[in-house]
């Protein structure tokens, strides 16, 4: 049974799923979706994801979308493969879920705007909107203050070990480290150390190489 | 061991957690947080939720925030109480997770803006921003087209049974049914029937009564 990831190497959500599969030591076929020609907005891609967003995921007859749902499926069903990415104790798992929600609800909105404005737009020849950058930086800055406090309590955001919580952050962190927003991370010692730690993870580096080949 | 929910009866996130506890037939103590005096932005509330948002949740020594993480904890740890709110088969659970993400990432942003503009602002004496309403209605409308297709495949959004996916929708649906936005639901037969079905659920009605007492 072959696992397939339909996506684009530039997409943070595609990167998230690829990083998870590699951390779980699972092989997969990468199916390139050409977003420049709006392939993701047309059939047959829409039969894999009615929202017209990458990635879409197939594991045998199971078809999924939404990157964070896909990573949870992988971590749960392939629990014995590769690295453990969830915590087993119900209370620890609950705290991990809290921080997974924080990433999705609080980090993703400003981080994805900053990635779009500062990284993707220059590549595709569009102009950066400075007002959006300023507002997103302010939101991110407040959030990172809370992360700095959290990382005094535990080595990783979700608990004592690297989990899906940290993994979900990787693609946005990777992009932002190449921009002026890096200063927001560098000015907070624990956030800065955590960020350097998770971005140096061999599975992440390998995942990037696989997508960019 | 007493379960405590610190929240406000008007808050959709507070309603979400209360609805889950009642569906699971679990008793809890409701601790009123006065948002009119910014009690949620000050200590000691900030020690329960550093983001200064309601609700916060306590189950013995476990403290949680983020309503969707709280409901997942309740459904998992109290699996044998009340109604089953999750699916057990890993593939079915994965599909449920996809639609849980859809609610959090795609429904919540426009729905919470519409609830704020059309329901909460008039109560607290603020003016509705018509441009925000129009944009949010357009987003919601596209989403409900996808829901209409999804509900042709299964009776509930997450699968054949009522699950956390449907439950997470209840508070926003409850508010929006009292506004002109109801027309967007009424014009789609399956969405309309699904909405009427879940809002008539006895546990939901009982939850509202408990909060509004």
PDB file of N, CA and C in Angstrom, chain A residues 50-51 53 59 61-66 68-69 72-73 76-77 90-91 93-95 97-99 101-102 104-106 108 143 146-147, chain B residues 50-51 53 59 61-66 68-69 72-73 76-77 90-91 93-95 97-99 101-102 104-106 108 143 146-147:
ATOM      1  N   UNK A  50     -12.128  19.117  -1.521  1.00  0.00           N
ATOM      2  CA  UNK A  50     -13.125  20.038  -2.074  1.00  0.00           C
ATOM      3  C   UNK A  50     -12.799  21.516  -1.820  1.00  0.00           C
ATOM      4  N   UNK A  51     -11.864  21.787  -0.910  1.00  0.00           N
ATOM      5  CA  UNK A  51     -11.486  23.173  -0.621  1.00  0.00           C
ATOM      6  C   UNK A  51     -10.434  23.701  -1.597  1.00  0.00           C
ATOM      7  N   UNK A  53      -7.210  23.052  -1.742  1.00  0.00           N
ATOM      8  CA  UNK A  53      -5.968  23.435  -1.059  1.00  0.00           C
ATOM      9  C   UNK A  53      -5.045  22.229  -0.971  1.00  0.00           C
ATOM     10  N   UNK A  59      -3.843   7.007   1.643  1.00  0.00           N
ATOM     11  CA  UNK A  59      -3.212   5.824   2.232  1.00  0.00           C
ATOM     12  C   UNK A  59      -4.125   4.659   1.866  1.00  0.00           C
ATOM     13  N   UNK A  61      -7.133   3.131   0.323  1.00  0.00           N
ATOM     14  CA  UNK A  61      -8.417   3.707  -0.089  1.00  0.00           C
ATOM     15  C   UNK A  61      -8.830   4.910   0.760  1.00  0.00           C
ATOM     16  N   UNK A  62      -8.036   5.241   1.753  1.00  0.00           N
ATOM     17  CA  UNK A  62      -8.363   6.397   2.613  1.00  0.00           C
ATOM     18  C   UNK A  62      -7.841   7.686   1.993  1.00  0.00           C
ATOM     19  N   UNK A  63      -8.728   8.660   1.857  1.00  0.00           N
ATOM     20  CA  UNK A  63      -8.330   9.965   1.316  1.00  0.00           C
ATOM     21  C   UNK A  63      -8.579  11.026   2.388  1.00  0.00           C
ATOM     22  N   UNK A  64      -7.561  11.844   2.662  1.00  0.00           N
ATOM     23  CA  UNK A  64      -7.680  12.875   3.698  1.00  0.00           C
ATOM     24  C   UNK A  64      -7.175  14.200   3.166  1.00  0.00           C
ATOM     25  N   UNK A  65      -7.617  15.300   3.829  1.00  0.00           N
ATOM     26  CA  UNK A  65      -7.013  16.605   3.610  1.00  0.00           C
ATOM     27  C   UNK A  65      -6.901  17.279   4.970  1.00  0.00           C
ATOM     28  N   UNK A  66      -6.501  18.531   5.022  1.00  0.00           N
ATOM     29  CA  UNK A  66      -6.215  19.261   6.264  1.00  0.00           C
ATOM     30  C   UNK A  66      -4.947  18.681   6.905  1.00  0.00           C
ATOM     31  N   UNK A  68      -3.142  19.098   9.532  1.00  0.00           N
ATOM     32  CA  UNK A  68      -3.053  18.709  10.947  1.00  0.00           C
ATOM     33  C   UNK A  68      -3.872  17.452  11.258  1.00  0.00           C
ATOM     34  N   UNK A  69      -4.921  17.203  10.476  1.00  0.00           N
ATOM     35  CA  UNK A  69      -5.675  15.951  10.633  1.00  0.00           C
ATOM     36  C   UNK A  69      -4.861  14.792  10.074  1.00  0.00           C
ATOM     37  N   UNK A  72      -2.093  13.787  12.525  1.00  0.00           N
ATOM     38  CA  UNK A  72      -2.645  13.043  13.670  1.00  0.00           C
ATOM     39  C   UNK A  72      -2.952  11.602  13.279  1.00  0.00           C
ATOM     40  N   UNK A  73      -3.481  11.422  12.077  1.00  0.00           N
ATOM     41  CA  UNK A  73      -3.744  10.053  11.587  1.00  0.00           C
ATOM     42  C   UNK A  73      -2.434   9.273  11.517  1.00  0.00           C
ATOM     43  N   UNK A  76      -1.033   8.363  14.921  1.00  0.00           N
ATOM     44  CA  UNK A  76      -1.868   7.401  15.643  1.00  0.00           C
ATOM     45  C   UNK A  76      -1.769   6.005  15.025  1.00  0.00           C
ATOM     46  N   UNK A  77      -1.950   5.931  13.699  1.00  0.00           N
ATOM     47  CA  UNK A  77      -2.033   4.628  13.036  1.00  0.00           C
ATOM     48  C   UNK A  77      -0.646   3.984  12.890  1.00  0.00           C
ATOM     49  N   UNK A  90      -3.176  10.318  29.306  1.00  0.00           N
ATOM     50  CA  UNK A  90      -4.301  11.161  28.878  1.00  0.00           C
ATOM     51  C   UNK A  90      -4.184  12.641  29.289  1.00  0.00           C
ATOM     52  N   UNK A  91      -3.649  12.900  30.479  1.00  0.00           N
ATOM     53  CA  UNK A  91      -3.506  14.301  30.905  1.00  0.00           C
ATOM     54  C   UNK A  91      -2.424  15.013  30.096  1.00  0.00           C
ATOM     55  N   UNK A  93      -1.513  14.142  27.117  1.00  0.00           N
ATOM     56  CA  UNK A  93      -2.044  14.254  25.758  1.00  0.00           C
ATOM     57  C   UNK A  93      -2.982  15.467  25.665  1.00  0.00           C
ATOM     58  N   UNK A  94      -3.750  15.703  26.739  1.00  0.00           N
ATOM     59  CA  UNK A  94      -4.678  16.845  26.747  1.00  0.00           C
ATOM     60  C   UNK A  94      -3.911  18.168  26.669  1.00  0.00           C
ATOM     61  N   UNK A  95      -2.810  18.244  27.409  1.00  0.00           N
ATOM     62  CA  UNK A  95      -2.005  19.482  27.382  1.00  0.00           C
ATOM     63  C   UNK A  95      -1.359  19.653  26.004  1.00  0.00           C
ATOM     64  N   UNK A  97      -2.733  18.648  23.272  1.00  0.00           N
ATOM     65  CA  UNK A  97      -3.841  19.109  22.410  1.00  0.00           C
ATOM     66  C   UNK A  97      -4.082  20.611  22.554  1.00  0.00           C
ATOM     67  N   UNK A  98      -3.950  21.111  23.776  1.00  0.00           N
ATOM     68  CA  UNK A  98      -4.116  22.553  23.997  1.00  0.00           C
ATOM     69  C   UNK A  98      -3.142  23.327  23.111  1.00  0.00           C
ATOM     70  N   UNK A  99      -1.869  22.896  23.136  1.00  0.00           N
ATOM     71  CA  UNK A  99      -0.849  23.639  22.384  1.00  0.00           C
ATOM     72  C   UNK A  99      -0.930  23.381  20.882  1.00  0.00           C
ATOM     73  N   UNK A 101      -3.876  23.238  19.437  1.00  0.00           N
ATOM     74  CA  UNK A 101      -4.900  24.238  19.095  1.00  0.00           C
ATOM     75  C   UNK A 101      -4.294  25.644  19.041  1.00  0.00           C
ATOM     76  N   UNK A 102      -3.387  25.931  19.982  1.00  0.00           N
ATOM     77  CA  UNK A 102      -2.741  27.256  20.010  1.00  0.00           C
ATOM     78  C   UNK A 102      -2.013  27.498  18.686  1.00  0.00           C
ATOM     79  N   UNK A 104      -2.617  26.114  15.733  1.00  0.00           N
ATOM     80  CA  UNK A 104      -3.570  26.259  14.623  1.00  0.00           C
ATOM     81  C   UNK A 104      -4.366  27.555  14.671  1.00  0.00           C
ATOM     82  N   UNK A 105      -4.760  27.955  15.886  1.00  0.00           N
ATOM     83  CA  UNK A 105      -5.642  29.110  16.020  1.00  0.00           C
ATOM     84  C   UNK A 105      -4.896  30.433  16.180  1.00  0.00           C
ATOM     85  N   UNK A 106      -3.694  30.384  16.785  1.00  0.00           N
ATOM     86  CA  UNK A 106      -3.013  31.640  17.139  1.00  0.00           C
ATOM     87  C   UNK A 106      -1.711  31.893  16.385  1.00  0.00           C
ATOM     88  N   UNK A 108      -0.707  30.135  13.393  1.00  0.00           N
ATOM     89  CA  UNK A 108      -0.880  30.008  11.939  1.00  0.00           C
ATOM     90  C   UNK A 108      -1.356  31.319  11.286  1.00  0.00           C
ATOM     91  N   UNK A 143       2.310  36.499  21.044  1.00  0.00           N
ATOM     92  CA  UNK A 143       2.241  35.039  21.155  1.00  0.00           C
ATOM     93  C   UNK A 143       3.582  34.469  21.631  1.00  0.00           C
ATOM     94  N   UNK A 146       4.165  34.447  25.285  1.00  0.00           N
ATOM     95  CA  UNK A 146       3.508  33.321  25.966  1.00  0.00           C
ATOM     96  C   UNK A 146       4.310  32.028  25.742  1.00  0.00           C
ATOM     97  N   UNK A 147       4.858  31.867  24.550  1.00  0.00           N
ATOM     98  CA  UNK A 147       5.716  30.697  24.283  1.00  0.00           C
ATOM     99  C   UNK A 147       6.950  30.716  25.193  1.00  0.00           C
TER     100      UNK A 147
ATOM    101  N   UNK B  50      -3.239  31.777  29.765  1.00  0.00           N
ATOM    102  CA  UNK B  50      -2.366  32.937  29.515  1.00  0.00           C
ATOM    103  C   UNK B  50      -2.835  33.815  28.351  1.00  0.00           C
ATOM    104  N   UNK B  51      -3.749  33.292  27.543  1.00  0.00           N
ATOM    105  CA  UNK B  51      -4.262  34.077  26.416  1.00  0.00           C
ATOM    106  C   UNK B  51      -5.401  35.008  26.839  1.00  0.00           C
ATOM    107  N   UNK B  53      -8.551  34.312  27.501  1.00  0.00           N
ATOM    108  CA  UNK B  53      -9.800  33.986  26.794  1.00  0.00           C
ATOM    109  C   UNK B  53     -10.577  32.954  27.589  1.00  0.00           C
ATOM    110  N   UNK B  59     -10.063  19.883  35.904  1.00  0.00           N
ATOM    111  CA  UNK B  59     -10.534  18.554  36.285  1.00  0.00           C
ATOM    112  C   UNK B  59      -9.507  18.050  37.291  1.00  0.00           C
ATOM    113  N   UNK B  61      -6.439  18.280  39.331  1.00  0.00           N
ATOM    114  CA  UNK B  61      -5.242  19.117  39.208  1.00  0.00           C
ATOM    115  C   UNK B  61      -4.913  19.476  37.755  1.00  0.00           C
ATOM    116  N   UNK B  62      -5.705  18.964  36.822  1.00  0.00           N
ATOM    117  CA  UNK B  62      -5.457  19.263  35.403  1.00  0.00           C
ATOM    118  C   UNK B  62      -6.136  20.570  35.003  1.00  0.00           C
ATOM    119  N   UNK B  63      -5.374  21.475  34.426  1.00  0.00           N
ATOM    120  CA  UNK B  63      -5.917  22.751  33.962  1.00  0.00           C
ATOM    121  C   UNK B  63      -5.733  22.845  32.463  1.00  0.00           C
ATOM    122  N   UNK B  64      -6.831  23.134  31.745  1.00  0.00           N
ATOM    123  CA  UNK B  64      -6.775  23.220  30.288  1.00  0.00           C
ATOM    124  C   UNK B  64      -7.443  24.501  29.803  1.00  0.00           C
ATOM    125  N   UNK B  65      -7.106  24.905  28.570  1.00  0.00           N
ATOM    126  CA  UNK B  65      -7.853  25.951  27.871  1.00  0.00           C
ATOM    127  C   UNK B  65      -7.964  25.514  26.419  1.00  0.00           C
ATOM    128  N   UNK B  66      -8.481  26.365  25.549  1.00  0.00           N
ATOM    129  CA  UNK B  66      -8.809  26.034  24.151  1.00  0.00           C
ATOM    130  C   UNK B  66      -9.985  25.040  24.130  1.00  0.00           C
ATOM    131  N   UNK B  68     -11.721  23.377  21.981  1.00  0.00           N
ATOM    132  CA  UNK B  68     -11.707  22.132  21.196  1.00  0.00           C
ATOM    133  C   UNK B  68     -10.739  21.093  21.777  1.00  0.00           C
ATOM    134  N   UNK B  69      -9.709  21.554  22.467  1.00  0.00           N
ATOM    135  CA  UNK B  69      -8.814  20.615  23.159  1.00  0.00           C
ATOM    136  C   UNK B  69      -9.525  20.059  24.395  1.00  0.00           C
ATOM    137  N   UNK B  72     -12.070  17.372  23.375  1.00  0.00           N
ATOM    138  CA  UNK B  72     -11.398  16.115  23.000  1.00  0.00           C
ATOM    139  C   UNK B  72     -10.940  15.358  24.245  1.00  0.00           C
ATOM    140  N   UNK B  73     -10.452  16.091  25.233  1.00  0.00           N
ATOM    141  CA  UNK B  73     -10.070  15.450  26.502  1.00  0.00           C
ATOM    142  C   UNK B  73     -11.286  14.778  27.139  1.00  0.00           C
ATOM    143  N   UNK B  76     -12.470  11.673  25.284  1.00  0.00           N
ATOM    144  CA  UNK B  76     -11.504  10.576  25.364  1.00  0.00           C
ATOM    145  C   UNK B  76     -11.474   9.965  26.765  1.00  0.00           C
ATOM    146  N   UNK B  77     -11.339  10.815  27.769  1.00  0.00           N
ATOM    147  CA  UNK B  77     -11.145  10.305  29.138  1.00  0.00           C
ATOM    148  C   UNK B  77     -12.454   9.783  29.738  1.00  0.00           C
ATOM    149  N   UNK B  90      -9.962   3.675  13.233  1.00  0.00           N
ATOM    150  CA  UNK B  90      -8.942   4.705  12.944  1.00  0.00           C
ATOM    151  C   UNK B  90      -9.203   5.497  11.663  1.00  0.00           C
ATOM    152  N   UNK B  91      -9.716   4.832  10.611  1.00  0.00           N
ATOM    153  CA  UNK B  91      -9.965   5.557   9.368  1.00  0.00           C
ATOM    154  C   UNK B  91     -11.148   6.514   9.537  1.00  0.00           C
ATOM    155  N   UNK B  93     -12.098   7.766  12.350  1.00  0.00           N
ATOM    156  CA  UNK B  93     -11.627   8.819  13.254  1.00  0.00           C
ATOM    157  C   UNK B  93     -10.836   9.868  12.471  1.00  0.00           C
ATOM    158  N   UNK B  94     -10.055   9.402  11.495  1.00  0.00           N
ATOM    159  CA  UNK B  94      -9.243  10.331  10.696  1.00  0.00           C
ATOM    160  C   UNK B  94     -10.148  11.274   9.898  1.00  0.00           C
ATOM    161  N   UNK B  95     -11.221  10.709   9.332  1.00  0.00           N
ATOM    162  CA  UNK B  95     -12.140  11.551   8.558  1.00  0.00           C
ATOM    163  C   UNK B  95     -12.851  12.542   9.486  1.00  0.00           C
ATOM    164  N   UNK B  97     -11.507  13.777  12.125  1.00  0.00           N
ATOM    165  CA  UNK B  97     -10.489  14.808  12.413  1.00  0.00           C
ATOM    166  C   UNK B  97     -10.405  15.838  11.295  1.00  0.00           C
ATOM    167  N   UNK B  98     -10.547  15.383  10.051  1.00  0.00           N
ATOM    168  CA  UNK B  98     -10.513  16.308   8.911  1.00  0.00           C
ATOM    169  C   UNK B  98     -11.613  17.362   9.087  1.00  0.00           C
ATOM    170  N   UNK B  99     -12.825  16.902   9.398  1.00  0.00           N
ATOM    171  CA  UNK B  99     -13.947  17.849   9.495  1.00  0.00           C
ATOM    172  C   UNK B  99     -13.895  18.671  10.775  1.00  0.00           C
ATOM    173  N   UNK B 101     -11.019  19.844  11.825  1.00  0.00           N
ATOM    174  CA  UNK B 101     -10.119  20.922  11.371  1.00  0.00           C
ATOM    175  C   UNK B 101     -10.872  21.924  10.490  1.00  0.00           C
ATOM    176  N   UNK B 102     -11.758  21.408   9.624  1.00  0.00           N
ATOM    177  CA  UNK B 102     -12.536  22.299   8.755  1.00  0.00           C
ATOM    178  C   UNK B 102     -13.347  23.287   9.605  1.00  0.00           C
ATOM    179  N   UNK B 104     -12.717  24.310  12.699  1.00  0.00           N
ATOM    180  CA  UNK B 104     -11.833  25.260  13.384  1.00  0.00           C
ATOM    181  C   UNK B 104     -11.180  26.266  12.440  1.00  0.00           C
ATOM    182  N   UNK B 105     -10.777  25.785  11.259  1.00  0.00           N
ATOM    183  CA  UNK B 105     -10.013  26.640  10.341  1.00  0.00           C
ATOM    184  C   UNK B 105     -10.892  27.418   9.361  1.00  0.00           C
ATOM    185  N   UNK B 106     -12.053  26.865   8.973  1.00  0.00           N
ATOM    186  CA  UNK B 106     -12.858  27.480   7.913  1.00  0.00           C
ATOM    187  C   UNK B 106     -14.205  28.029   8.368  1.00  0.00           C
ATOM    188  N   UNK B 108     -15.136  28.635  11.809  1.00  0.00           N
ATOM    189  CA  UNK B 108     -15.000  29.537  12.963  1.00  0.00           C
ATOM    190  C   UNK B 108     -14.690  30.988  12.551  1.00  0.00           C
ATOM    191  N   UNK B 143     -18.492  27.848   1.989  1.00  0.00           N
ATOM    192  CA  UNK B 143     -18.273  26.712   2.890  1.00  0.00           C
ATOM    193  C   UNK B 143     -19.519  25.835   2.973  1.00  0.00           C
ATOM    194  N   UNK B 146     -19.945  23.294   0.307  1.00  0.00           N
ATOM    195  CA  UNK B 146     -19.140  22.075   0.537  1.00  0.00           C
ATOM    196  C   UNK B 146     -19.821  21.191   1.593  1.00  0.00           C
ATOM    197  N   UNK B 147     -20.402  21.821   2.613  1.00  0.00           N
ATOM    198  CA  UNK B 147     -21.136  21.055   3.638  1.00  0.00           C
ATOM    199  C   UNK B 147     -22.320  20.322   3.007  1.00  0.00           C
TER     200      UNK B 147
END
